[in-house]
CSV table of C-alpha atoms in Angstrom, one decimal:
chain,number,residue,atom,x,y,z
A,1201,MET,CA,-33.0,-5.6,-5.7
A,1202,GLY,CA,-34.8,-3.5,-8.3
A,1203,SER,CA,-33.9,-1.9,-11.5
A,1204,PHE,CA,-33.1,1.8,-11.4
A,1205,SER,CA,-35.6,2.5,-14.2
A,1206,GLY,CA,-38.3,1.5,-11.7
A,1207,PHE,CA,-37.5,4.2,-9.2
A,1208,THR,CA,-40.2,6.8,-9.8
A,1209,ASP,CA,-41.3,7.6,-6.2
A,1210,ARG,CA,-40.4,11.2,-5.5
A,1211,ASN,CA,-41.3,11.3,-1.8
A,1212,THR,CA,-39.5,14.3,-0.4
A,1213,GLN,CA,-39.2,12.7,3.0
A,1214,LYS,CA,-37.1,9.8,1.9
A,1215,SER,CA,-33.4,9.4,2.9
A,1216,ILE,CA,-31.0,8.1,0.2
A,1217,ALA,CA,-27.5,6.7,0.0
A,1218,VAL,CA,-25.7,6.9,-3.3
A,1219,GLN,CA,-22.4,5.8,-4.8
A,1220,LEU,CA,-20.6,8.7,-6.5
A,1221,GLU,CA,-18.6,7.2,-9.3
A,1222,GLY,CA,-20.7,5.3,-11.7
A,1223,VAL,CA,-24.0,6.4,-10.2
A,1224,LEU,CA,-24.1,10.2,-9.6
A,1225,LEU,CA,-21.2,10.5,-12.0
A,1226,ILE,CA,-21.3,8.8,-15.3
A,1227,SER,CA,-17.6,7.8,-15.3
A,1228,THR,CA,-16.0,5.4,-12.9
A,1229,ASP,CA,-12.5,6.5,-13.7
A,1230,LEU,CA,-10.8,8.4,-10.9
A,1231,PHE,CA,-7.6,9.2,-12.7
A,1232,PRO,CA,-8.6,12.6,-14.2
A,1233,TYR,CA,-9.4,14.1,-10.8
A,1234,PHE,CA,-6.0,13.1,-9.4
A,1235,VAL,CA,-4.4,14.6,-12.5
A,1236,LEU,CA,-6.2,17.9,-11.9
A,1237,VAL,CA,-5.0,17.9,-8.3
A,1238,ALA,CA,-1.5,17.0,-9.2
A,1239,LEU,CA,-1.4,19.7,-12.0
A,1240,GLU,CA,-3.1,22.6,-10.2
A,1241,ALA,CA,-1.7,22.0,-6.7
A,1242,GLY,CA,1.6,20.3,-7.4
A,1243,GLY,CA,2.7,21.4,-10.9
A,1244,LEU,CA,3.2,20.0,-14.3
A,1245,LEU,CA,6.0,17.5,-13.4
A,1246,ARG,CA,3.8,15.8,-10.8
A,1247,ALA,CA,1.0,15.4,-13.3
A,1248,VAL,CA,3.4,14.0,-15.9
A,1249,ALA,CA,4.7,11.5,-13.3
A,1250,LEU,CA,1.1,10.4,-12.7
A,1251,LEU,CA,0.6,9.9,-16.4
A,1252,VAL,CA,3.8,7.9,-16.8
A,1253,LEU,CA,2.6,5.5,-14.1
A,1254,TYR,CA,-0.9,5.2,-15.6
A,1255,PRO,CA,-0.1,1.8,-17.3
A,1256,ILE,CA,0.7,0.3,-13.9
A,1257,ILE,CA,-2.5,1.9,-12.4
A,1258,TRP,CA,-4.5,0.4,-15.3
A,1259,LEU,CA,-3.1,-3.0,-14.8
A,1260,LEU,CA,-3.8,-2.9,-11.0
A,1261,ASN,CA,-7.4,-2.0,-11.8
A,1262,LEU,CA,-7.7,-4.7,-14.4
A,1263,THR,CA,-6.5,-7.3,-11.9
A,1264,HIS,CA,-9.0,-6.1,-9.2
A,1265,ARG,CA,-6.4,-4.4,-7.1
A,1266,ARG,CA,-8.3,-1.2,-7.1
A,1267,THR,CA,-7.3,-0.2,-3.6
A,1268,THR,CA,-3.6,-0.4,-4.5
A,1269,ALA,CA,-4.2,1.6,-7.6
A,1270,LEU,CA,-6.1,4.2,-5.6
A,1271,HIS,CA,-3.4,4.5,-3.0
A,1272,ALA,CA,-0.8,4.9,-5.7
A,1273,MET,CA,-2.7,7.8,-7.3
A,1274,ILE,CA,-3.2,9.4,-3.9
A,1275,PHE,CA,0.5,9.2,-3.1
A,1276,ILE,CA,1.7,10.7,-6.3
A,1277,SER,CA,-0.8,13.5,-6.5
A,1278,THR,CA,-0.8,14.6,-2.8
A,1279,PHE,CA,2.5,13.8,-1.2
A,1280,GLY,CA,4.1,16.9,0.2
A,1281,LEU,CA,1.2,19.2,-0.7
A,1282,LYS,CA,-0.5,21.5,1.8
A,1283,ILE,CA,-4.0,20.4,2.6
A,1284,HIS,CA,-5.3,23.9,2.0
A,1285,SER,CA,-4.0,23.7,-1.6
A,1286,ILE,CA,-6.0,20.5,-2.2
A,1287,LYS,CA,-9.1,22.1,-0.7
A,1288,ALA,CA,-8.6,25.1,-3.0
A,1289,VAL,CA,-8.4,23.0,-6.1
A,1290,ALA,CA,-11.5,21.0,-5.0
A,1291,LYS,CA,-13.5,24.2,-4.7
A,1292,ALA,CA,-12.1,26.2,-7.7
A,1293,THR,CA,-11.3,23.5,-10.3
A,1294,LEU,CA,-12.9,20.1,-9.7
A,1295,GLN,CA,-16.4,21.3,-9.4
A,1296,LYS,CA,-16.6,22.1,-13.1
A,1297,PHE,CA,-15.7,18.5,-14.1
A,1298,PHE,CA,-18.0,16.9,-11.5
A,1299,LEU,CA,-20.9,19.0,-12.8
A,1300,GLU,CA,-20.1,18.1,-16.5
A,1301,ASP,CA,-20.1,14.4,-15.6
A,1302,LEU,CA,-23.4,14.3,-13.5
A,1303,ARG,CA,-25.7,11.6,-14.7
A,1304,GLU,CA,-29.1,13.2,-15.4
A,1305,SER,CA,-31.3,10.3,-14.3
A,1306,SER,CA,-29.4,9.7,-11.0
A,1307,PHE,CA,-29.4,13.4,-10.2
A,1308,LYS,CA,-33.1,13.7,-10.6
A,1309,ALA,CA,-33.7,10.7,-8.4
A,1310,PHE,CA,-31.2,12.0,-5.8
A,1311,SER,CA,-32.6,15.5,-5.7
A,1312,GLY,CA,-36.1,14.2,-5.4
A,1313,CYS,CA,-35.4,12.8,-2.0
A,1314,GLY,CA,-35.6,15.4,0.7
A,1315,GLY,CA,-34.5,13.3,3.6
A,1316,LYS,CA,-30.9,12.8,4.8
A,1317,LYS,CA,-28.5,12.3,1.9
A,1318,TYR,CA,-25.4,10.1,2.0
A,1319,VAL,CA,-22.8,9.8,-0.7
A,1320,LEU,CA,-20.1,7.2,-0.8
A,1321,THR,CA,-16.9,7.5,-2.8
A,1322,ARG,CA,-13.4,6.1,-3.1
A,1323,LEU,CA,-12.1,9.6,-3.8
A,1324,PRO,CA,-10.5,11.5,-0.9
A,1325,ARG,CA,-13.3,13.2,0.9
A,1326,VAL,CA,-11.5,16.5,0.8
A,1327,MET,CA,-11.7,16.5,-3.0
A,1328,VAL,CA,-15.4,15.9,-3.4
A,1329,GLU,CA,-17.1,17.4,-0.3
A,1330,PRO,CA,-17.1,21.0,-1.4
A,1331,PHE,CA,-19.0,20.1,-4.6
A,1332,LEU,CA,-21.4,17.7,-3.0
A,1333,ARG,CA,-22.4,20.0,-0.2
A,1334,GLU,CA,-22.6,23.1,-2.4
A,1335,TYR,CA,-24.4,21.7,-5.4
A,1336,LEU,CA,-26.2,18.6,-4.2
A,1337,ASP,CA,-27.0,19.5,-0.5
A,1338,VAL,CA,-25.4,16.3,0.7
A,1339,ASP,CA,-25.6,15.8,4.5
A,1340,CYS,CA,-22.8,13.2,4.8
A,1341,VAL,CA,-19.9,12.3,2.6
A,1342,ILE,CA,-18.1,9.0,3.2
A,1343,GLY,CA,-14.8,8.8,1.3
A,1344,THR,CA,-11.1,8.1,1.7
A,1345,GLU,CA,-9.4,10.1,4.4
A,1346,LEU,CA,-6.0,11.6,3.7
A,1347,LYS,CA,-3.4,11.3,6.4
A,1348,VAL,CA,-2.1,14.8,7.2
A,1349,VAL,CA,1.0,15.6,9.2
A,1350,GLY,CA,0.6,19.2,10.5
A,1351,ARG,CA,-0.8,20.9,7.4
A,1352,THR,CA,1.0,18.7,4.9
A,1353,CYS,CA,-0.3,15.6,3.2
A,1354,SER,CA,1.8,12.5,3.7
A,1355,GLY,CA,0.5,10.8,0.6
A,1356,LEU,CA,-1.0,8.0,2.8
A,1357,VAL,CA,-4.5,7.4,3.9
A,1358,GLU,CA,-6.1,6.9,7.3
A,1359,PRO,CA,-7.0,3.3,8.2
A,1360,THR,CA,-10.7,4.2,8.3
A,1361,GLY,CA,-12.8,5.3,5.3
A,1362,ALA,CA,-14.2,3.9,2.0
A,1363,ASP,CA,-11.0,3.0,0.2
A,1364,ARG,CA,-10.5,-0.7,0.9
A,1365,ALA,CA,-12.7,-3.8,0.9
A,1366,GLU,CA,-16.4,-3.6,0.1
A,1367,MET,CA,-17.6,-4.2,3.7
A,1368,GLU,CA,-16.0,-0.9,4.6
A,1369,TRP,CA,-18.8,0.8,2.7
A,1370,PHE,CA,-21.2,-1.0,5.0
A,1371,GLN,CA,-19.3,-0.2,8.2
A,1372,ALA,CA,-18.7,3.5,7.3
A,1373,LEU,CA,-22.3,4.1,6.4
A,1374,LYS,CA,-23.5,2.2,9.5
A,1375,VAL,CA,-21.5,4.6,11.7
A,1376,ALA,CA,-22.5,7.7,9.8
A,1377,ARG,CA,-26.2,6.7,10.0
A,1378,GLY,CA,-26.0,6.8,13.8
A,1379,ASP,CA,-29.2,4.9,14.6
A,1380,ASP,CA,-30.9,1.6,13.7
A,1381,GLN,CA,-33.3,3.0,11.1
A,1382,LEU,CA,-32.7,1.8,7.6
A,1383,ILE,CA,-32.1,4.3,4.9
A,1384,ASP,CA,-35.0,4.5,2.5
A,1385,VAL,CA,-33.3,4.3,-0.9
A,1386,GLY,CA,-29.9,3.0,-2.0
A,1387,LEU,CA,-28.3,3.4,-5.4
A,1388,ALA,CA,-25.2,1.5,-6.4
A,1389,ALA,CA,-23.3,0.5,-9.5
A,1390,ARG,CA,-20.6,-2.1,-9.5
A,1391,LYS,CA,-20.9,-5.5,-7.8
A,1392,GLU,CA,-18.1,-5.1,-5.3
A,1393,ASP,CA,-19.5,-1.8,-4.0
A,1394,ARG,CA,-23.1,-3.0,-3.1
A,1395,SER,CA,-22.5,-3.9,0.5
A,1396,PHE,CA,-24.0,-0.7,1.8
A,1397,LEU,CA,-27.3,-1.5,0.2
A,1398,LEU,CA,-27.9,-3.9,3.1
A,1399,LEU,CA,-28.7,-0.8,5.1
A,1400,CYS,CA,-31.3,0.4,2.6
A,1401,LYS,CA,-35.0,-0.5,2.3
A,1402,GLU,CA,-35.1,-0.1,-1.5
A,1403,HIS,CA,-32.2,-1.2,-3.7
A,1404,TYR,CA,-31.5,0.1,-7.2
A,1405,VAL,CA,-28.6,-0.8,-9.4
A,1406,ILE,CA,-27.3,1.3,-12.3
A,1407,SER,CA,-25.4,-0.3,-15.2
A,1408,THR,CA,-22.2,1.5,-16.0
A,1409,GLN,CA,-22.2,0.0,-19.5
A,1410,GLU,CA,-25.3,1.8,-20.8
A,1411,ASN,CA,-25.1,5.1,-22.5
A,1412,ALA,CA,-26.0,7.8,-20.0
A,1413,SER,CA,-27.0,11.5,-20.6
A,1414,PRO,CA,-25.1,14.1,-18.6
A,1415,LEU,CA,-27.1,16.8,-16.8
A,1416,ALA,CA,-27.7,19.8,-19.1
A,1417,LYS,CA,-26.3,23.1,-17.8
A,1418,LYS,CA,-29.7,24.7,-17.7
A,1419,ASP,CA,-30.7,22.0,-15.1
A,1420,TYR,CA,-27.7,22.5,-12.8
A,1421,PRO,CA,-29.0,22.9,-9.2
A,1422,LYS,CA,-27.5,26.4,-9.1
A,1423,PRO,CA,-25.8,28.7,-11.6
A,1424,PHE,CA,-22.2,27.7,-12.3
A,1425,ILE,CA,-20.3,31.0,-12.9
A,1426,PHE,CA,-16.8,30.9,-11.5
A,1427,HIS,CA,-14.1,28.2,-11.8
A,1428,ASP,CA,-10.3,28.1,-12.2
A,1429,GLY,CA,-7.7,25.8,-13.6
A,1430,ARG,CA,-5.8,25.7,-16.9
A,1431,LEU,CA,-7.4,22.7,-18.6
A,1432,VAL,CA,-10.5,23.1,-20.7
A,1433,THR,CA,-11.5,19.5,-21.0
A,1434,ARG,CA,-11.5,16.5,-18.6
A,1435,PRO,CA,-7.9,15.0,-18.6
A,1436,ASP,CA,-8.6,11.4,-19.4
A,1437,PRO,CA,-5.4,9.4,-19.9
A,1438,LEU,CA,-5.3,9.7,-23.8
A,1439,ARG,CA,-6.5,13.3,-23.8
A,1440,PHE,CA,-3.9,14.3,-21.2
A,1441,LEU,CA,-1.2,12.4,-23.1
A,1442,ALA,CA,-2.2,14.5,-26.2
A,1443,ILE,CA,-1.9,17.7,-24.1
A,1444,ILE,CA,1.6,16.8,-22.9
A,1445,LEU,CA,2.8,15.9,-26.4
A,1446,TRP,CA,1.4,19.2,-27.7
A,1447,PHE,CA,2.9,21.3,-24.9
A,1448,PRO,CA,6.4,21.9,-26.4
A,1449,LEU,CA,4.9,22.8,-29.8
A,1450,GLY,CA,2.3,25.0,-28.1
A,1451,VAL,CA,5.0,27.0,-26.4
A,1452,ILE,CA,6.8,27.6,-29.8
A,1453,LEU,CA,3.5,28.5,-31.4
A,1454,ALA,CA,2.6,30.9,-28.6
A,1455,ILE,CA,6.0,32.7,-28.9
A,1456,THR,CA,5.5,32.9,-32.7
A,1457,ARG,CA,2.0,34.3,-32.4
A,1458,ALA,CA,3.2,36.9,-29.8
A,1459,LEU,CA,6.1,38.0,-32.0
A,1460,VAL,CA,3.7,38.4,-34.9
A,1461,GLY,CA,1.6,40.8,-32.9
A,1462,ILE,CA,4.5,42.8,-31.6
A,1463,VAL,CA,6.8,43.1,-34.7
A,1464,LEU,CA,4.5,43.1,-37.7
A,1465,PRO,CA,2.5,46.2,-38.8
A,1466,TYR,CA,-1.3,46.0,-38.3
A,1467,LYS,CA,-2.1,45.3,-41.9
A,1468,LEU,CA,-0.1,42.1,-41.9
A,1469,ILE,CA,-1.0,40.7,-38.5
A,1470,LEU,CA,-4.5,39.4,-39.4
A,1471,PRO,CA,-3.4,37.4,-42.5
A,1472,VAL,CA,-0.3,35.9,-40.7
A,1473,THR,CA,-2.3,34.9,-37.6
A,1474,ALA,CA,-4.9,33.2,-39.8
A,1475,LEU,CA,-2.0,31.1,-41.3
A,1476,ASN,CA,-0.9,29.9,-37.9
A,1477,GLY,CA,-4.5,28.9,-36.8
A,1478,PHE,CA,-5.6,32.0,-34.9
A,1479,ARG,CA,-9.0,33.1,-36.1
A,1480,ILE,CA,-10.2,36.7,-35.4
A,1481,ARG,CA,-13.6,37.8,-36.6
A,1482,ILE,CA,-14.9,41.4,-36.3
A,1483,ARG,CA,-18.4,42.7,-37.0
A,1484,ILE,CA,-18.9,46.4,-37.5
A,1485,PRO,CA,-22.3,48.2,-37.9
A,1486,GLU,CA,-23.1,49.2,-41.5
A,1487,THR,CA,-23.1,52.9,-40.5
A,1488,GLN,CA,-19.6,52.6,-39.2
A,1489,LYS,CA,-18.3,50.7,-42.2
A,1490,GLN,CA,-19.0,53.7,-44.4
A,1491,THR,CA,-16.8,56.0,-42.3
A,1492,ASP,CA,-13.1,56.3,-41.8
A,1493,PRO,CA,-12.1,53.8,-39.0
A,1494,LYS,CA,-10.2,56.7,-37.4
A,1495,SER,CA,-13.3,58.8,-37.1
A,1496,ILE,CA,-15.9,56.3,-35.9
A,1497,VAL,CA,-16.7,58.8,-33.1
A,1498,ASP,CA,-16.0,62.5,-33.2
A,1499,SER,CA,-16.2,64.3,-29.9
A,1500,PRO,CA,-15.5,68.0,-29.2
A,1501,LYS,CA,-14.5,67.2,-25.6
A,1502,THR,CA,-12.2,64.3,-26.0
A,1503,LYS,CA,-9.6,63.5,-28.6
A,1504,GLY,CA,-10.0,59.7,-28.4
A,1505,THR,CA,-12.7,57.1,-28.6
A,1506,LEU,CA,-13.7,55.0,-25.6
A,1507,TYR,CA,-14.4,51.4,-26.3
A,1508,VAL,CA,-16.1,49.4,-23.6
A,1509,CYS,CA,-15.7,45.6,-23.8
A,1510,ASN,CA,-16.8,42.6,-21.7
A,1511,HIS,CA,-13.6,40.8,-20.5
A,1512,GLN,CA,-12.6,37.4,-21.9
A,1513,THR,CA,-8.8,37.4,-21.8
A,1514,LEU,CA,-5.9,39.9,-21.5
A,1515,LEU,CA,-5.8,40.0,-25.2
A,1516,ASP,CA,-9.1,41.8,-25.6
A,1517,PRO,CA,-7.7,45.3,-26.1
A,1518,VAL,CA,-4.8,44.0,-28.2
A,1519,LEU,CA,-7.0,42.2,-30.6
A,1520,LEU,CA,-9.5,45.1,-30.9
A,1521,SER,CA,-6.6,47.3,-31.8
A,1522,THR,CA,-5.4,44.8,-34.3
A,1523,ALA,CA,-8.8,44.3,-35.9
A,1524,LEU,CA,-9.5,48.0,-36.3
A,1525,LEU,CA,-5.9,48.7,-37.4
A,1526,ARG,CA,-5.6,51.4,-34.8
A,1527,ARG,CA,-3.3,51.9,-31.8
A,1528,PHE,CA,-5.2,51.8,-28.6
A,1529,SER,CA,-4.3,52.2,-24.9
A,1530,ALA,CA,-5.8,50.1,-22.2
A,1531,VAL,CA,-6.4,50.3,-18.4
A,1532,THR,CA,-6.0,47.3,-16.2
A,1533,TYR,CA,-6.4,46.2,-12.6
A,1534,SER,CA,-3.9,43.5,-12.1
A,1535,LEU,CA,-1.8,43.1,-15.2
A,1536,SER,CA,1.6,41.4,-14.4
A,1537,SER,CA,4.8,43.3,-15.0
A,1538,PHE,CA,5.8,40.7,-17.6
A,1539,SER,CA,2.6,41.3,-19.5
A,1540,GLU,CA,3.1,45.0,-19.4
A,1541,VAL,CA,6.6,44.7,-20.9
A,1542,ILE,CA,5.5,42.5,-23.8
A,1543,SER,CA,2.2,44.3,-24.5
A,1544,PRO,CA,2.2,45.8,-28.0
A,1545,ILE,CA,-0.1,48.6,-26.8
A,1546,PRO,CA,0.3,51.0,-23.9
A,1547,THR,CA,-1.2,49.9,-20.6
A,1548,VAL,CA,-1.8,51.8,-17.3
A,1549,ARG,CA,-2.8,50.3,-14.0
A,1550,LEU,CA,-5.8,51.6,-12.1
A,1551,THR,CA,-5.5,52.3,-8.4
A,1552,ARG,CA,-9.0,51.3,-7.3
A,1553,ASP,CA,-9.4,54.9,-6.1
A,1554,ARG,CA,-12.4,56.3,-8.0
A,1555,PHE,CA,-11.2,59.9,-8.3
A,1556,LYS,CA,-7.6,59.0,-9.3
A,1557,ASP,CA,-8.8,56.3,-11.8
A,1558,ARG,CA,-11.2,58.8,-13.4
A,1559,GLU,CA,-8.4,61.3,-13.9
A,1560,ILE,CA,-6.1,58.5,-15.3
A,1561,MET,CA,-8.7,57.4,-17.8
A,1562,ARG,CA,-9.6,61.0,-18.8
A,1563,SER,CA,-5.9,61.8,-19.4
A,1564,MET,CA,-5.4,58.8,-21.6
A,1565,LEU,CA,-8.5,59.6,-23.6
A,1566,GLU,CA,-7.1,63.0,-24.3
A,1567,ARG,CA,-4.0,61.4,-25.9
A,1568,GLY,CA,-5.9,58.8,-28.0
A,1569,ASP,CA,-8.3,55.9,-28.1
A,1570,LEU,CA,-8.9,53.9,-24.9
A,1571,VAL,CA,-10.2,50.4,-24.2
A,1572,VAL,CA,-11.8,49.6,-20.8
A,1573,CYS,CA,-13.3,46.4,-19.5
A,1574,PRO,CA,-15.6,47.6,-16.7
A,1575,GLU,CA,-16.2,44.1,-15.3
A,1576,GLY,CA,-12.7,44.3,-13.9
A,1577,THR,CA,-12.0,40.6,-14.4
A,1578,THR,CA,-12.7,37.8,-16.7
A,1579,CYS,CA,-15.6,35.2,-16.6
A,1580,ARG,CA,-15.3,31.9,-18.4
A,1581,GLU,CA,-19.0,31.0,-18.4
A,1582,PRO,CA,-21.7,32.8,-20.3
A,1583,TYR,CA,-22.3,35.4,-17.7
A,1584,LEU,CA,-21.4,39.1,-17.4
A,1585,LEU,CA,-20.3,40.6,-14.1
A,1586,ARG,CA,-21.5,44.0,-13.0
A,1587,PHE,CA,-20.2,46.9,-15.1
A,1588,SER,CA,-18.5,49.7,-13.1
A,1589,PRO,CA,-20.2,53.0,-14.2
A,1590,LEU,CA,-16.9,55.0,-14.0
A,1591,PHE,CA,-16.3,54.9,-17.8
A,1592,ALA,CA,-19.7,56.7,-18.4
A,1593,GLU,CA,-18.4,59.7,-16.5
A,1594,ILE,CA,-15.4,60.4,-18.7
A,1595,ALA,CA,-16.4,60.1,-22.4
A,1596,ASP,CA,-19.1,61.8,-24.5
A,1597,LYS,CA,-19.4,58.9,-26.9
A,1598,ILE,CA,-18.9,55.2,-26.0
A,1599,VAL,CA,-18.6,52.3,-28.4
A,1600,PRO,CA,-19.8,49.0,-26.8
A,1601,VAL,CA,-17.9,45.9,-28.0
A,1602,ALA,CA,-19.2,42.4,-27.4
A,1603,VAL,CA,-16.2,40.0,-27.1
A,1604,ARG,CA,-16.3,36.2,-27.3
A,1605,ALA,CA,-13.2,34.0,-27.0
A,1606,ARG,CA,-12.9,30.2,-27.4
A,1607,SER,CA,-10.1,27.8,-26.6
A,1608,SER,CA,-10.0,24.0,-26.9
A,1609,MET,CA,-7.1,23.0,-24.7
A,1610,PHE,CA,-5.9,25.7,-22.2
A,1611,TYR,CA,-7.7,28.5,-20.5
A,1612,GLY,CA,-6.1,31.9,-20.9
A,1613,THR,CA,-7.2,33.2,-17.5
A,1614,THR,CA,-6.5,32.3,-13.9
A,1615,ALA,CA,-7.5,33.4,-10.4
A,1616,ARG,CA,-5.1,31.2,-8.4
A,1617,GLY,CA,-2.2,30.7,-10.9
A,1618,TYR,CA,0.4,33.0,-12.4
A,1619,LYS,CA,-1.3,35.7,-14.4
A,1620,TRP,CA,1.9,36.5,-16.4
A,1621,LEU,CA,1.3,33.1,-18.1
A,1622,ASP,CA,-2.3,33.9,-19.1
A,1623,SER,CA,-1.7,35.1,-22.6
A,1624,THR,CA,0.9,32.4,-23.2
A,1625,PHE,CA,-1.6,29.7,-22.4
A,1626,PHE,CA,-4.3,31.1,-24.6
A,1627,LEU,CA,-1.9,31.4,-27.5
A,1628,MET,CA,-0.8,27.8,-26.9
A,1629,ASN,CA,-4.2,26.5,-28.0
A,1630,PRO,CA,-4.1,24.8,-31.4
A,1631,PHE,CA,-6.9,27.0,-32.9
A,1632,PRO,CA,-7.8,29.9,-30.6
A,1633,TRP,CA,-10.8,31.9,-31.8
A,1634,TYR,CA,-12.0,35.5,-31.1
A,1635,GLU,CA,-15.1,37.4,-32.1
A,1636,LEU,CA,-15.5,41.2,-31.7
A,1637,ASN,CA,-18.9,42.7,-32.3
A,1638,LEU,CA,-19.0,46.6,-32.4
A,1639,HIS,CA,-22.2,48.4,-31.7
A,1640,GLU,CA,-23.4,51.9,-32.5
A,1641,PRO,CA,-21.9,54.6,-30.2
A,1642,VAL,CA,-23.7,55.5,-26.9
A,1643,SER,CA,-23.7,58.9,-25.4
A,1644,GLY,CA,-21.9,59.3,-22.1
A,1645,ARG,CA,-21.1,62.0,-19.5
A,1646,PRO,CA,-24.7,62.5,-18.3
A,1647,ASP,CA,-25.8,65.2,-15.8
A,1648,SER,CA,-26.2,62.9,-12.8
A,1649,LYS,CA,-24.4,60.0,-11.2
A,1650,GLU,CA,-27.6,57.8,-11.4
A,1651,LEU,CA,-27.7,58.1,-15.1
A,1652,CYS,CA,-24.1,56.8,-15.2
A,1653,TYR,CA,-25.4,53.6,-13.6
A,1654,ASP,CA,-28.2,53.4,-16.2
A,1655,ILE,CA,-25.6,53.7,-19.0
A,1656,ALA,CA,-23.4,51.0,-17.6
A,1657,ASN,CA,-26.4,48.7,-17.0
A,1658,GLY,CA,-27.7,49.4,-20.5
A,1659,ILE,CA,-24.4,48.6,-22.1
A,1660,GLN,CA,-24.1,45.4,-20.0
A,1661,THR,CA,-27.6,44.4,-21.2
A,1662,LEU,CA,-26.7,45.2,-24.8
A,1663,ILE,CA,-23.5,43.1,-24.8
A,1664,GLY,CA,-25.2,40.3,-22.9
A,1665,LYS,CA,-28.0,40.2,-25.5
A,1666,THR,CA,-25.5,40.1,-28.4
A,1667,LEU,CA,-23.5,37.2,-26.9
A,1668,GLY,CA,-26.4,35.3,-25.3
A,1669,PHE,CA,-24.8,35.9,-21.8
A,1670,GLU,CA,-26.7,36.4,-18.6
A,1671,CYS,CA,-26.2,39.7,-16.7
A,1672,THR,CA,-25.3,39.5,-13.0
A,1673,ASN,CA,-24.5,41.8,-10.1
A,1674,LEU,CA,-21.4,39.8,-9.2
A,1675,THR,CA,-18.1,41.7,-9.0
A,1676,ARG,CA,-14.4,41.1,-9.3
A,1677,ARG,CA,-14.2,40.8,-5.6
A,1678,ASP,CA,-16.8,38.1,-5.5
A,1679,LYS,CA,-14.9,36.1,-8.0
A,1680,TYR,CA,-11.5,36.2,-6.3
A,1681,ARG,CA,-12.9,35.6,-2.8
A,1682,MET,CA,-14.7,32.5,-4.1
A,1683,LEU,CA,-11.8,31.1,-6.1
A,1684,ALA,CA,-8.6,32.4,-4.4
A,1685,GLY,CA,-9.6,33.6,-1.0
A,1686,HIS,CA,-8.4,37.2,-1.5
A,1687,ASP,CA,-9.7,40.4,-3.1
A,1688,GLY,CA,-7.8,40.1,-6.4
A,1689,ILE,CA,-4.4,41.4,-5.4
A,1690,ASP,CA,-1.8,38.6,-5.7
A,1691,PRO,CA,1.9,39.6,-5.0
A,1692,ARG,CA,3.1,36.8,-7.3
A,1693,ASN,CA,1.9,38.6,-10.3
């Protein structure tokens, strides 16, 4: 049995069998992944119940009753849930945290083998298979099998799988292999999980105690653009406890911040928000600083100014209005009724009919300044979705605005959850942060439709360069089909 550091052969024809936790992933702790399933598919109370029982789970693991601990976490996090909900969380939420925990050395060794790839894990197979097949090109995933009655999880597990004694790793892999040929390479971590190495020609063991480097984002096997879920960081036990303890205070803080934006005059909002931990930074070109903010763009054909932003959260137009001390209007695609009611600026929904939407936006421009987000939806990662060229057809002068938002605890966007809570979650962060970068005006309303596309692409490139974001041709529809299984119209919102 060799040391993993000696594995340098990159023969693309070799088959490989690898343990997930502790080998491909740096961490061996399964608790955070069950918290994410409980929270996103079952709700906050279920996740809190799992946290309350964590001391018992920890003691079970400490006394080498890992199977009992695993079954307890499975029961609490999955009992009564629809299996399709767990699959949705696995695809939309868990992949982010798996990618962030990938061990660089193991990934490079694993990806260097081009033969058949096997991964063994104690996690339920339904939770890890989407990630392993999509990002690591795994041929066979051996994991715990959930017992499903109809389409509902019973909270129990099937008698077969990789959740019990160590020899079940051996038996499960032997069945999955399907012939008498030994697997070329085997990578394992803990002593009790090494039985499957008997089916491998070369054995390598990774120490879970050593400091390991996670795989850098630039080395991900494919671009990671879309993901969902409310939590920004991995919910380890202590971190998740801190989130739960913060939650009531966060709700109070979010209500306070919202009232400040609704009730106070513009001149007082920025200093008051700074006092409660909300940082807003705005950068205006020197040529615009020397002019009256209310006359940044003078146009003989339209009364208002059109501001074009990349989309970070629902607060983009509100904070731009606050920072410039001007009352704006905004157009949206899927703003909830609740958000419309509490919005401190006028909002109008677009119809997705090009001709009707153009008239709506033109009419709003005639009445004053207008903010549009031509991506049509938000993107959490440093990418820009395709800009719709419609805005270039209605305004003579366009002010591009590069927007960047940061949060440390909760995401203020969702594809599968309740959109009416988006702004609340963002405002619940201890120290939310916003940056607005205004650019010099760009001429609009060209003579041809093709030039409208050029303007939209040019503004997308300009904003992407300012923020360091990569421009893509992906659309709102691509995002929602990938994360939520629909085109972006959710009747709950």
